[in-house]
Short mmCIF file of C-alpha atoms in Angstrom, two decimals:
data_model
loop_
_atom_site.label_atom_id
_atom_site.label_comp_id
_atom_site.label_asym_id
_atom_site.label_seq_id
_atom_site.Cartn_x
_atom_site.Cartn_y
_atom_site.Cartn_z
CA UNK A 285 0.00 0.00 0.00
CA UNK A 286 2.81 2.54 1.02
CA UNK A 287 4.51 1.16 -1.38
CA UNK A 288 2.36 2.21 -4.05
CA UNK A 289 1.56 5.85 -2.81
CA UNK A 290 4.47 6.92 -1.48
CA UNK A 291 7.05 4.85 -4.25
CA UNK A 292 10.50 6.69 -3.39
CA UNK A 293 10.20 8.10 0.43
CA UNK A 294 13.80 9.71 -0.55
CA UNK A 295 12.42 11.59 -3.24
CA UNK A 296 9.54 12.96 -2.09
CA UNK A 297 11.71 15.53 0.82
CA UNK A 298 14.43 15.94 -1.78
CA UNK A 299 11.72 17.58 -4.87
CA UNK A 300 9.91 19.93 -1.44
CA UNK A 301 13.57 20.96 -0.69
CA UNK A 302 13.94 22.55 -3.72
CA UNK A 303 10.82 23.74 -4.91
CA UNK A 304 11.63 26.17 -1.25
CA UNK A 305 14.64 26.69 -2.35
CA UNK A 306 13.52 28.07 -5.84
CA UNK A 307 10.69 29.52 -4.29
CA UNK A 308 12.97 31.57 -1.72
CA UNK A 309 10.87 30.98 0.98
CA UNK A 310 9.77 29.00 3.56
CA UNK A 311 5.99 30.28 4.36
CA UNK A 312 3.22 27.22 5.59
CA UNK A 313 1.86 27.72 2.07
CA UNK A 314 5.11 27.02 -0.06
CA UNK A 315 6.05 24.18 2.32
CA UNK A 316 2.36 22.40 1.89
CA UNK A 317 2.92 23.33 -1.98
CA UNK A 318 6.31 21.57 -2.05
CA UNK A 319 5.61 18.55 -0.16
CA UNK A 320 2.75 18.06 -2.70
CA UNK A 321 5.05 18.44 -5.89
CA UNK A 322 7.31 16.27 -4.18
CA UNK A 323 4.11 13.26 -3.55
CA UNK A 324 2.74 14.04 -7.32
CA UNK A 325 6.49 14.13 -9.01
CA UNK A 326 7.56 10.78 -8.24
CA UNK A 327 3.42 9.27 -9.03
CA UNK A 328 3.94 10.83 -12.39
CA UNK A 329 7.08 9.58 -13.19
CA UNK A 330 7.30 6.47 -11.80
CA UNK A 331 8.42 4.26 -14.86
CA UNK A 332 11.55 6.58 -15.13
CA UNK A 333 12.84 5.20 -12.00
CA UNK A 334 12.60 1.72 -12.18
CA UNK A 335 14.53 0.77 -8.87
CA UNK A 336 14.10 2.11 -5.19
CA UNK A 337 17.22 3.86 -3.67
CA UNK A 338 18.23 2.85 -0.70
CA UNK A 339 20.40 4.16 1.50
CA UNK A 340 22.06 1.73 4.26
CA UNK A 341 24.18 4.25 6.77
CA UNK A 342 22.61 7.56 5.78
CA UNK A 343 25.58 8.76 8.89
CA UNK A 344 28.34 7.48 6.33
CA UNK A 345 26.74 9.25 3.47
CA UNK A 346 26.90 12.41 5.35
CA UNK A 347 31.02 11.93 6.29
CA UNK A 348 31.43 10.73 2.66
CA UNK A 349 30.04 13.95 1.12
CA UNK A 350 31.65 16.20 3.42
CA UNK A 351 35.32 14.44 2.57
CA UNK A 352 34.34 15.51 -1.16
CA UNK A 353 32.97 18.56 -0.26
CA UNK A 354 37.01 19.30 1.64
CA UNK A 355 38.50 17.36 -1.26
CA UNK A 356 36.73 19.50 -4.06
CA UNK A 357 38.34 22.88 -2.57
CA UNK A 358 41.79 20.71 -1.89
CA UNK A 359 41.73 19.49 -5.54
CA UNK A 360 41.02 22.95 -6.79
CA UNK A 361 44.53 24.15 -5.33
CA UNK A 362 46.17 21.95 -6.75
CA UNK A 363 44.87 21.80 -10.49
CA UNK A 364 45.12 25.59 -10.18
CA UNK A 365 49.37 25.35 -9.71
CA UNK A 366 49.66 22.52 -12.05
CA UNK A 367 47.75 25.09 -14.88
CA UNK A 368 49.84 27.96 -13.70
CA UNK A 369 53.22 25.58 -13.69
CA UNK A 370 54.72 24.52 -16.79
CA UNK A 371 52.69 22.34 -19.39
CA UNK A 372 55.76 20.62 -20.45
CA UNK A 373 55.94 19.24 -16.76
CA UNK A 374 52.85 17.57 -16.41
CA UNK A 375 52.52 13.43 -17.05
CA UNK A 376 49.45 12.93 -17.66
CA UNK A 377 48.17 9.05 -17.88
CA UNK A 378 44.65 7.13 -18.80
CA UNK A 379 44.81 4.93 -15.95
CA UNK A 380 42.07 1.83 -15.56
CA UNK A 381 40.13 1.15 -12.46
CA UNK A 382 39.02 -2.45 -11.53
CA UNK A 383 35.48 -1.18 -9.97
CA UNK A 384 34.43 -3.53 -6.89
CA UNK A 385 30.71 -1.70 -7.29
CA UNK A 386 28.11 -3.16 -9.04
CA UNK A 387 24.73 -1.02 -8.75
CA UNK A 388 24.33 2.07 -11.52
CA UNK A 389 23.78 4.54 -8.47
CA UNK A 390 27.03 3.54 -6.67
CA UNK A 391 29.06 3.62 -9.77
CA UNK A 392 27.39 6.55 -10.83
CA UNK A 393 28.22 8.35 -7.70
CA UNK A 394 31.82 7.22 -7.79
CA UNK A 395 32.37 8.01 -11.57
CA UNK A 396 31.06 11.84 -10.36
CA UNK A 397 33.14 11.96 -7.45
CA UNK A 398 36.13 10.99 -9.24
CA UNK A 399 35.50 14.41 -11.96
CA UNK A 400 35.36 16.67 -9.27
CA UNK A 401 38.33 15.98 -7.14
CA UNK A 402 42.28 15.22 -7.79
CA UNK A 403 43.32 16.54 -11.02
CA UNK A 404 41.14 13.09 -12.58
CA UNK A 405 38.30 12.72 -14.80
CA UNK A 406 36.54 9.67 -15.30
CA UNK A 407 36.37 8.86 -18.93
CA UNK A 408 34.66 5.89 -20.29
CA UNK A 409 32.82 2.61 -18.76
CA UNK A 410 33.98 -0.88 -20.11
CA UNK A 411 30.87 -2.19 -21.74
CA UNK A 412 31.00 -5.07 -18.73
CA UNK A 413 30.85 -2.57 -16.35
CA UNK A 414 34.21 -3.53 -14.72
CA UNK A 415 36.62 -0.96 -15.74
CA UNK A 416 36.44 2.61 -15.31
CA UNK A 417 38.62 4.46 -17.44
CA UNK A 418 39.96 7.31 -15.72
CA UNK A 419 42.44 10.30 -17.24
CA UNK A 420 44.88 11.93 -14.82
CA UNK A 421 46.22 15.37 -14.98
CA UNK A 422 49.02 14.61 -13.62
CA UNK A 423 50.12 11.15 -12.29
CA UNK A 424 53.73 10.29 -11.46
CA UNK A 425 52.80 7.04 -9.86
CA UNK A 426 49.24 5.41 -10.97
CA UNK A 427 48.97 3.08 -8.22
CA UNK A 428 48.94 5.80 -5.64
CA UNK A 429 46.14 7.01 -7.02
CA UNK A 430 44.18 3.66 -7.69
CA UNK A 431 44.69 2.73 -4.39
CA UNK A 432 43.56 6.90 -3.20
CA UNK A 433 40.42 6.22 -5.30
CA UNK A 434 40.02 2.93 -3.56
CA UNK A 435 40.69 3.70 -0.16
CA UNK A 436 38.83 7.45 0.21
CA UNK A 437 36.06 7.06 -2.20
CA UNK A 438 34.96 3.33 -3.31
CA UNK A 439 34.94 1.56 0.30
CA UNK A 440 32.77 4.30 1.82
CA UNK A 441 30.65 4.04 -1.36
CA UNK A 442 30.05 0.24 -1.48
CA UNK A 443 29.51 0.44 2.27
CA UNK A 444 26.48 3.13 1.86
CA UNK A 445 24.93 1.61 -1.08
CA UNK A 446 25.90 -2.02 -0.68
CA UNK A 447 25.82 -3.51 2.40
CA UNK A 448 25.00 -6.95 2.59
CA UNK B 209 36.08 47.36 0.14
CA UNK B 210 33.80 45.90 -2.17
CA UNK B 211 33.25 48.92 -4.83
CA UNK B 212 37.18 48.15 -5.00
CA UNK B 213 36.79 44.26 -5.21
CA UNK B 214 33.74 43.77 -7.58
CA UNK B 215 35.53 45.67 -10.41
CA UNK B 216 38.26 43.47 -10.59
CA UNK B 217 36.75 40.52 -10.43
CA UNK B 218 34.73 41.41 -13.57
CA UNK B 219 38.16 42.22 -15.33
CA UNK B 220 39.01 38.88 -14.38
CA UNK B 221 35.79 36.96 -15.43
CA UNK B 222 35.78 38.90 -18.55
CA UNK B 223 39.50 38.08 -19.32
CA UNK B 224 38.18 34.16 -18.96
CA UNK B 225 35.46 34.57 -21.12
CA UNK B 226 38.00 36.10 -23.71
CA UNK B 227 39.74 32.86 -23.34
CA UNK B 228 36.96 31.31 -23.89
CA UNK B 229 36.27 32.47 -27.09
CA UNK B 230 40.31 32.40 -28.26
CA UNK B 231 39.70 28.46 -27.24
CA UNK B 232 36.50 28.20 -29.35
CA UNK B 233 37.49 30.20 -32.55
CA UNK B 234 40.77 28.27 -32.76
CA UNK B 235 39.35 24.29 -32.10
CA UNK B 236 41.53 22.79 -33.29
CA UNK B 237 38.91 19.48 -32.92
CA UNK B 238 34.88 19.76 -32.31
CA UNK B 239 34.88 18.50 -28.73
CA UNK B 240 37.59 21.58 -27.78
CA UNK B 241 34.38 23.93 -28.63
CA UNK B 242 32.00 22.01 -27.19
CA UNK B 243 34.35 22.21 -23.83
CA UNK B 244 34.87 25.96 -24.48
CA UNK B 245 31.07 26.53 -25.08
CA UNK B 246 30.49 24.13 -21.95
CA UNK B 247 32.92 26.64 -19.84
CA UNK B 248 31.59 30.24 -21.66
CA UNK B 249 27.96 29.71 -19.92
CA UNK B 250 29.56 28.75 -16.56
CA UNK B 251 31.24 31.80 -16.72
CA UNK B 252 28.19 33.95 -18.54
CA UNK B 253 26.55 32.40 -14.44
CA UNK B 254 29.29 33.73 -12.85
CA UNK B 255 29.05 37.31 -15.06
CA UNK B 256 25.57 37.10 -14.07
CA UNK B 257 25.83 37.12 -10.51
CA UNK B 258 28.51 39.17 -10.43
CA UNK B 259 26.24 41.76 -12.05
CA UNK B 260 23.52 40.82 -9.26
CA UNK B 261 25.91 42.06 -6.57
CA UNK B 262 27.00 44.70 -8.08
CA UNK B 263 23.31 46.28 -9.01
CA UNK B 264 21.68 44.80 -5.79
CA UNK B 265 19.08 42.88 -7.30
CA UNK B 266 18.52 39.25 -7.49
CA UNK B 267 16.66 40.00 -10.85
CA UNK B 268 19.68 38.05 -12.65
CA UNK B 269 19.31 34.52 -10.31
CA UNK B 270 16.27 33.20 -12.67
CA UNK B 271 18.62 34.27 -15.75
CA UNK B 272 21.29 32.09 -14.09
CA UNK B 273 19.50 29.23 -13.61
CA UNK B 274 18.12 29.16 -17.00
CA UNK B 275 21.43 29.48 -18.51
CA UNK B 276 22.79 26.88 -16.36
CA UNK B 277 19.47 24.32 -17.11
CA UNK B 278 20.15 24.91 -20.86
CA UNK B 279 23.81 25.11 -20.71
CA UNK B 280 24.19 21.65 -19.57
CA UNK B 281 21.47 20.17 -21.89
CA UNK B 282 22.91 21.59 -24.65
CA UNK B 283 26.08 20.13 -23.92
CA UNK B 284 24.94 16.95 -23.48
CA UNK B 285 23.05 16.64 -26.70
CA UNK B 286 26.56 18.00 -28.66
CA UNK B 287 28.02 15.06 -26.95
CA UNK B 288 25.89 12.62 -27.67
CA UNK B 289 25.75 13.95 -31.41
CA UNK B 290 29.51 13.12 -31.73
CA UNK B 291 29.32 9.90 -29.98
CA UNK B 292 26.58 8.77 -32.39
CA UNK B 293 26.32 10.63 -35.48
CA UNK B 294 22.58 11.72 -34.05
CA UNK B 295 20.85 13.21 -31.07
CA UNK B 296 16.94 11.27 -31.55
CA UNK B 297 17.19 7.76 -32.05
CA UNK C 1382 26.90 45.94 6.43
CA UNK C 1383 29.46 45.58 9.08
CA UNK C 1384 32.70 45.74 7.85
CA UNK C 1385 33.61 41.51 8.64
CA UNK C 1386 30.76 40.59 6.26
CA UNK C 1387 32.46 42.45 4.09
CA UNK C 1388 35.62 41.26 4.48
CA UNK C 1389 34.42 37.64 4.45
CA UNK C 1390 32.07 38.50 0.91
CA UNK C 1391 35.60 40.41 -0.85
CA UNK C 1392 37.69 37.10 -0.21
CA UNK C 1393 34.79 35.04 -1.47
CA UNK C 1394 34.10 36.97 -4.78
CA UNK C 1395 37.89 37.36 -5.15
CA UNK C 1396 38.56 33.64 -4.91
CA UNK C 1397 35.54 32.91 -6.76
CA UNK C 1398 36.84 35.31 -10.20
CA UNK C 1399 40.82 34.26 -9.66
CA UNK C 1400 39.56 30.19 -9.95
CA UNK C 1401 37.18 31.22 -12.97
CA UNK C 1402 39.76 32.68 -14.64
CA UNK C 1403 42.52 29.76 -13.96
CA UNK C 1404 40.31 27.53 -14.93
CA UNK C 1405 39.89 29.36 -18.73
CA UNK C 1406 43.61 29.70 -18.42
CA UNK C 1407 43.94 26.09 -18.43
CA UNK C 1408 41.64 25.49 -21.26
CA UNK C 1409 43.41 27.90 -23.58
CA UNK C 1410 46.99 27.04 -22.13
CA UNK C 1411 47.28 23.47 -21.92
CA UNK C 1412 48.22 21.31 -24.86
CA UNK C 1413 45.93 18.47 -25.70
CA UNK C 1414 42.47 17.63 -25.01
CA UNK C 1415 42.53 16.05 -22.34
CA UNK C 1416 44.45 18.08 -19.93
CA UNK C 1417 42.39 20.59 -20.57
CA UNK C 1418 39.53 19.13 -19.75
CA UNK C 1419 40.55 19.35 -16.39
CA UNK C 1420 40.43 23.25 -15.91
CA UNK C 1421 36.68 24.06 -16.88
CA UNK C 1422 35.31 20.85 -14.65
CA UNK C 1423 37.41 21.79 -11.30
CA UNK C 1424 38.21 25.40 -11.22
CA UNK C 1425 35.84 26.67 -12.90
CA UNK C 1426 33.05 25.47 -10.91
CA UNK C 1427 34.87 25.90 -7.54
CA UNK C 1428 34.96 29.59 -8.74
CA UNK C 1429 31.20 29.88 -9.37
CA UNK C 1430 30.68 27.89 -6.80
CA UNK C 1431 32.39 30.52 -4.48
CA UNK C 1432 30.84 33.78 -6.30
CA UNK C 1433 27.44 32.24 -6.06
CA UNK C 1434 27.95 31.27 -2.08
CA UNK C 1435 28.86 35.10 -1.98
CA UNK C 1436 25.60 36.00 -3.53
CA UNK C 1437 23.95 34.49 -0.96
CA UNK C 1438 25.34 35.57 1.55
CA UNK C 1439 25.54 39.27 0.16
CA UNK C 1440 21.42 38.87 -0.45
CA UNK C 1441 21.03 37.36 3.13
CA UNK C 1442 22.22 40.33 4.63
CA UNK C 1443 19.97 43.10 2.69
CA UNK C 1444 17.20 42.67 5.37
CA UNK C 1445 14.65 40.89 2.95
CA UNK C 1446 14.82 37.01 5.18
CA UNK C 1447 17.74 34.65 4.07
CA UNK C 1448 18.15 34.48 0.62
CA UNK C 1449 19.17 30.01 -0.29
CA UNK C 1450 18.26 30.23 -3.96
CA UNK C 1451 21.52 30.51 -5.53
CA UNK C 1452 22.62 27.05 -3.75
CA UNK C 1453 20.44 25.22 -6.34
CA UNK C 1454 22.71 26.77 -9.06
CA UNK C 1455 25.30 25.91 -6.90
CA UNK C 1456 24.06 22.18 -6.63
CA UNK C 1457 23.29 22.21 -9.71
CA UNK C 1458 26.42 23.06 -11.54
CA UNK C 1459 28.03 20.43 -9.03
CA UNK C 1460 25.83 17.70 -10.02
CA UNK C 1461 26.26 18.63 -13.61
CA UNK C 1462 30.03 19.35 -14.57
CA UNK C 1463 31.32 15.65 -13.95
CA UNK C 1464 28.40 14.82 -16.57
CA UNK C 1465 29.16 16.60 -18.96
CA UNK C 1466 33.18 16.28 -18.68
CA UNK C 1467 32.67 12.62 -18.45
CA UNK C 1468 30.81 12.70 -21.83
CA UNK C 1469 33.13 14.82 -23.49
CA UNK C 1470 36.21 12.89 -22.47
CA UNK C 1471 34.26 9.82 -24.18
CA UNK C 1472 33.21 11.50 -27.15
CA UNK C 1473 36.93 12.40 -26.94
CA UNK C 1474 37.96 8.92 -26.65
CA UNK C 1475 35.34 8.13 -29.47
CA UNK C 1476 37.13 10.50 -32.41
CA UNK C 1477 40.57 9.14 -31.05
CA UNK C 1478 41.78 13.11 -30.43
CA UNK C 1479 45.92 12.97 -30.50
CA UNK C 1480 46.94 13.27 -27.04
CA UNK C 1481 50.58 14.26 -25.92
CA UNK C 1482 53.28 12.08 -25.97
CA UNK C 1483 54.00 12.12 -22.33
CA UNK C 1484 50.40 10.52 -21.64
CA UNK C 1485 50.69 7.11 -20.39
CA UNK C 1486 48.42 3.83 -20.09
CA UNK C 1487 46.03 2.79 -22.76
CA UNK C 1488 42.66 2.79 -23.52
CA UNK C 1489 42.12 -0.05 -24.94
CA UNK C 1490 40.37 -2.26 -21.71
CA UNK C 1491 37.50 -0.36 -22.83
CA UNK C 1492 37.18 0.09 -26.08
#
């Protein structure tokens, strides 16, 4: 029955959220306004979303986004000296990365993460889904940062999306 | 301190967009302008609200968000052109 | 406006316009494609990021309530720059763009 009405509970808070924040305001009216959008949204589009999200340690989510969040402004130093050093100085490498995720979110999330911070961009997924190709700015020693990715991003991950 | 501030950080944003356009004029390959068309509206967002501050009015913010909703779809569709010789399949 | 705000908005919007323009540095400066693609996706939105965080703050402080708009472009633009540099690095990949000769690994696991 909930199931039915109410088919992503995550959703629903998430769509009110913004429609305030768009809004700019937080009177009763816009609030009862927003948590309606955010019931009627997910109704409406229900086929586009053909699997639940679930979140296992919403507490390990928050951590994981705020070590982004310091790793964004971190990576941002650092990208800025390597522009402003010399070009001829840089090695830059494609380096692949065995992925231990399986689900589209948790990959999706890491492929994202792995754009914004250290001087990496994730560039293509192995049709098998178990390679991520990933292109380094600049990358003395690829291991380091297959393990970095590894370590700081994909355990958290796999332990917030897919905890057995 | 911010009459002095504001100023130069339009010199500076307009100096990127100049960039911008140096990077989109000279290619030399298709997906170097899509990047530099990808990076002109982030920085046409960050013109925008600069302008906000400076004229005290939020006016610009629906502007901005436009930009940035049609900025990134726009991008996204080049891409997909390139990667498949089409956009509607 | 006391004269801390102030301080703290100046640092913001200067931070904000020195990363936007790094980040167009890097994408006229840089020599191949994908180096460059680096610039736009980090500093770039770090420096909007920063400019629109002063915004906020700058519109919070005018005496009309708290102004939390502009954190859905910033949200936004963080949500959608890995996007979009992801796709161009594949179309990238796709049209086999020359890269420089220092670049190491292959590509190939994935082709």
């Amino acid at each position: 029955m909930s199931r039915r009405l109410l088919p992503h509970p995550l959703l629903t808070p998430i769509l009110a959220v913004v429609w305030l924040l768009l809004s700019n305001s937080v009177a009763p009216g816009h609030i009862l306004l927003g948590l309606i959008l955010g019931w009627l949204i997910p109704l409406f589009t229900l086929r586009f979303w053909p699997e639940t999200v679930r979140v296992h340690k919403p507490w390990a989510l928050a951590r994981f986004l705020g070590v982004v969040l310091m790793d964004i402004v971190l990576a941002n130093m650092s990208v800025a000296r390597r522009i402003l050093g010399s070009p001829s100085r840089l090695q830059p490498a494609f380096i692949p990365f065995p992925l231990a995720l399986e689900s589209d979110l948790a990959i999706s999330f890491l492929a994202n993460t792995i754009c914004l911070t250290p001087g990496t961009v994730s560039a293509q997924l192995s049709p098998d889904r178990r390679t991520l190709i990933i292109h380094a700015l600049d990358a003395p020693d690829p291991d380091g940062v297959r393990q970095e990715i590894r370590d700081r991003y994909e355990s958290p991950l796999k332990e917030i999306f897919e905890a057995c | 301190m911010l009459t002095l501030v504001i100023p130069v950080a339009f010199a500076l944003v307009a100096a990127a967009v100049a960039l911008n356009f140096w990077r989109l004029l000279q290619g030399p390959s298709s997906p170097d302008r899509i990047l530099a068309l990808d990076t002109l509206y982030v920085n046409t967002i960050a013109l925008l609200v600069l302008l906000g501050i400076h004229l005290g009015t939020s006016l610009y913010f629906e502007a901005a968000l436009l930009i940035a909703l049609m900025g990134f779809v726009g991008t996204v569709a080049l891409c997909k052109y390139l990667l498949r010789g089409d956009i509607i399949e | 406006m006391s004269s801390w705000m102030e301080l703290i908005l100046s640092f913001l919007i200067l931070t904000g316009a020195i990363f936007t323009f790094i980040g167009s540095l890097g994408l006229a400066r840089l020599r191949d494609f994908y180096t460059r693609l680096h610039g736009p996706t980090k500093a770039t939105t770090l420096g909007v990021g920063s400019l629109l965080v002063a915004s906020s703050i700058y519109f919070s402080n005018q005496g009309q309530g708290i102004s939390l708009h502009e954190i859905l472009i910033t949200l936004f633009l963080f949500i959608t720059a890995p996007v979009s540099a992801h796709l161009l690095a594949k179309a990238a990949l796709h049209q086999k763009l020359p890269r420089t000769k220092e670049t190491r690994g292959n590509t190939d696991e994935g082709a």
